[in-house]
mmCIF file of C-alpha atoms in Angstrom:
data_model
loop_
_atom_site.group_PDB
_atom_site.id
_atom_site.type_symbol
_atom_site.label_atom_id
_atom_site.label_comp_id
_atom_site.label_asym_id
_atom_site.label_seq_id
_atom_site.Cartn_x
_atom_site.Cartn_y
_atom_site.Cartn_z
ATOM 1 C CA MET A 1 175.486 247.037 -11.648
ATOM 2 C CA PHE A 2 175.175 244.604 -14.532
ATOM 3 C CA LEU A 3 171.821 242.961 -14.990
ATOM 4 C CA PHE A 4 171.524 239.963 -17.254
ATOM 5 C CA LYS A 5 168.062 238.483 -17.627
ATOM 6 C CA GLY A 6 167.072 240.141 -14.359
ATOM 7 C CA LEU A 7 170.034 238.784 -12.397
ATOM 8 C CA GLU A 8 172.027 241.130 -10.190
ATOM 9 C CA PHE A 9 174.579 238.541 -9.154
ATOM 10 C CA PRO A 10 175.820 235.324 -10.728
ATOM 11 C CA LYS A 11 174.817 231.969 -9.279
ATOM 12 C CA VAL A 12 178.530 231.262 -8.774
ATOM 13 C CA VAL A 13 180.968 234.168 -8.392
ATOM 14 C CA TRP A 14 183.339 233.091 -11.162
ATOM 15 C CA TYR A 15 180.523 232.747 -13.729
ATOM 16 C CA TRP A 16 180.907 236.491 -14.348
ATOM 17 C CA LEU A 17 184.153 238.394 -14.696
ATOM 18 C CA THR A 18 184.889 240.970 -12.030
ATOM 19 C CA PRO A 19 186.596 244.253 -12.843
ATOM 20 C CA LYS A 20 190.140 244.493 -11.497
ATOM 21 C CA THR A 21 191.082 247.490 -9.401
ATOM 22 C CA GLU A 22 194.551 248.948 -9.033
ATOM 23 C CA GLU A 23 194.189 248.606 -5.290
ATOM 24 C CA GLU A 24 194.219 244.819 -5.389
ATOM 25 C CA ASP A 25 197.167 243.557 -3.442
ATOM 26 C CA GLU A 26 199.371 240.948 -5.128
ATOM 27 C CA ASP A 27 199.100 238.764 -2.022
ATOM 28 C CA GLU A 28 195.299 238.806 -2.325
ATOM 29 C CA VAL A 29 195.534 237.721 -5.945
ATOM 30 C CA GLU A 30 197.884 234.848 -5.027
ATOM 31 C CA GLU A 31 195.560 233.716 -2.212
ATOM 32 C CA GLU A 32 192.595 233.763 -4.590
ATOM 33 C CA LYS A 33 194.513 231.659 -7.121
ATOM 34 C CA GLU A 34 195.276 229.052 -4.470
ATOM 35 C CA ASP A 35 191.582 228.783 -3.564
ATOM 36 C CA GLU A 36 190.338 228.643 -7.152
ATOM 37 C CA LEU A 37 189.154 225.531 -8.922
ATOM 38 C CA GLU A 38 191.136 224.172 -11.843
ATOM 39 C CA GLU A 39 190.029 225.480 -15.243
ATOM 40 C CA SER A 40 188.865 222.009 -16.284
ATOM 41 C CA GLU A 41 186.711 221.780 -13.138
ATOM 42 C CA LYS A 42 185.183 225.184 -13.864
ATOM 43 C CA LEU A 43 184.411 224.123 -17.440
ATOM 44 C CA THR A 44 182.664 220.970 -16.242
ATOM 45 C CA ILE A 45 180.604 222.897 -13.673
ATOM 46 C CA LEU A 46 179.661 225.638 -16.139
ATOM 47 C CA THR A 47 178.805 223.153 -18.903
ATOM 48 C CA THR A 48 176.557 221.216 -16.517
ATOM 49 C CA TYR A 49 174.879 224.417 -15.329
ATOM 50 C CA LEU A 50 174.116 225.580 -18.885
ATOM 51 C CA ARG A 51 172.751 222.155 -19.859
ATOM 52 C CA GLU A 52 170.521 221.905 -16.770
ATOM 53 C CA GLU A 53 169.293 225.509 -16.539
ATOM 54 C CA TYR A 54 169.102 226.548 -20.205
ATOM 55 C CA LEU A 55 169.215 223.243 -22.137
ATOM 56 C CA TYR A 56 172.261 224.699 -23.902
ATOM 57 C CA CYS A 57 175.242 222.707 -25.137
ATOM 58 C CA ILE A 58 178.396 224.766 -25.580
ATOM 59 C CA TRP A 59 179.884 222.087 -27.828
ATOM 60 C CA CYS A 60 176.877 221.999 -30.201
ATOM 61 C CA GLY A 61 176.303 225.741 -29.843
ATOM 62 C CA THR A 62 172.599 224.988 -29.566
ATOM 63 C CA ALA A 63 169.806 225.763 -27.108
ATOM 64 C CA TYR A 64 167.387 222.847 -27.167
ATOM 65 C CA GLN A 65 163.603 222.985 -26.738
ATOM 66 C CA ASP A 66 163.355 220.500 -23.868
ATOM 67 C CA GLN A 67 165.290 217.746 -22.094
ATOM 68 C CA GLU A 68 164.147 215.134 -24.619
ATOM 69 C CA ASP A 69 165.392 217.306 -27.510
ATOM 70 C CA LEU A 70 168.755 217.730 -25.761
ATOM 71 C CA SER A 71 169.072 214.020 -24.988
ATOM 72 C CA SER A 72 168.191 212.857 -28.492
ATOM 73 C CA ASN A 73 170.183 215.434 -30.500
ATOM 74 C CA CYS A 74 173.281 216.147 -28.410
ATOM 75 C CA PRO A 75 175.933 213.407 -28.201
ATOM 76 C CA GLY A 76 176.979 214.312 -24.648
ATOM 77 C CA SER A 77 178.244 216.904 -22.216
ATOM 78 C CA THR A 78 181.964 216.857 -23.063
ATOM 79 C CA TYR A 79 184.136 217.912 -25.967
ATOM 80 C CA MET A 80 185.209 214.306 -26.486
ATOM 81 C CA ASP A 81 181.561 213.284 -26.919
ATOM 82 C CA HIS A 82 181.349 215.689 -29.866
ATOM 83 C CA GLU A 83 184.407 214.535 -31.823
#
């Protein structure tokens, strides 16, 4: 069991990697891939989560003190905002 900051389980399953077992059936893996979100959708969701929960911008690489600090010092929530 992996505990990070007192958490036993991630808020969303794909936030944390899961160990692969040899017993996983290829059909199961294909079914999971069909149900998965696109990588760009995952990035948007994860970026939003980190900004809202931890005031952290992955593009700035900075954890801000409060919402005002984030709003005034970070140009936005996307890569394009940071170019």
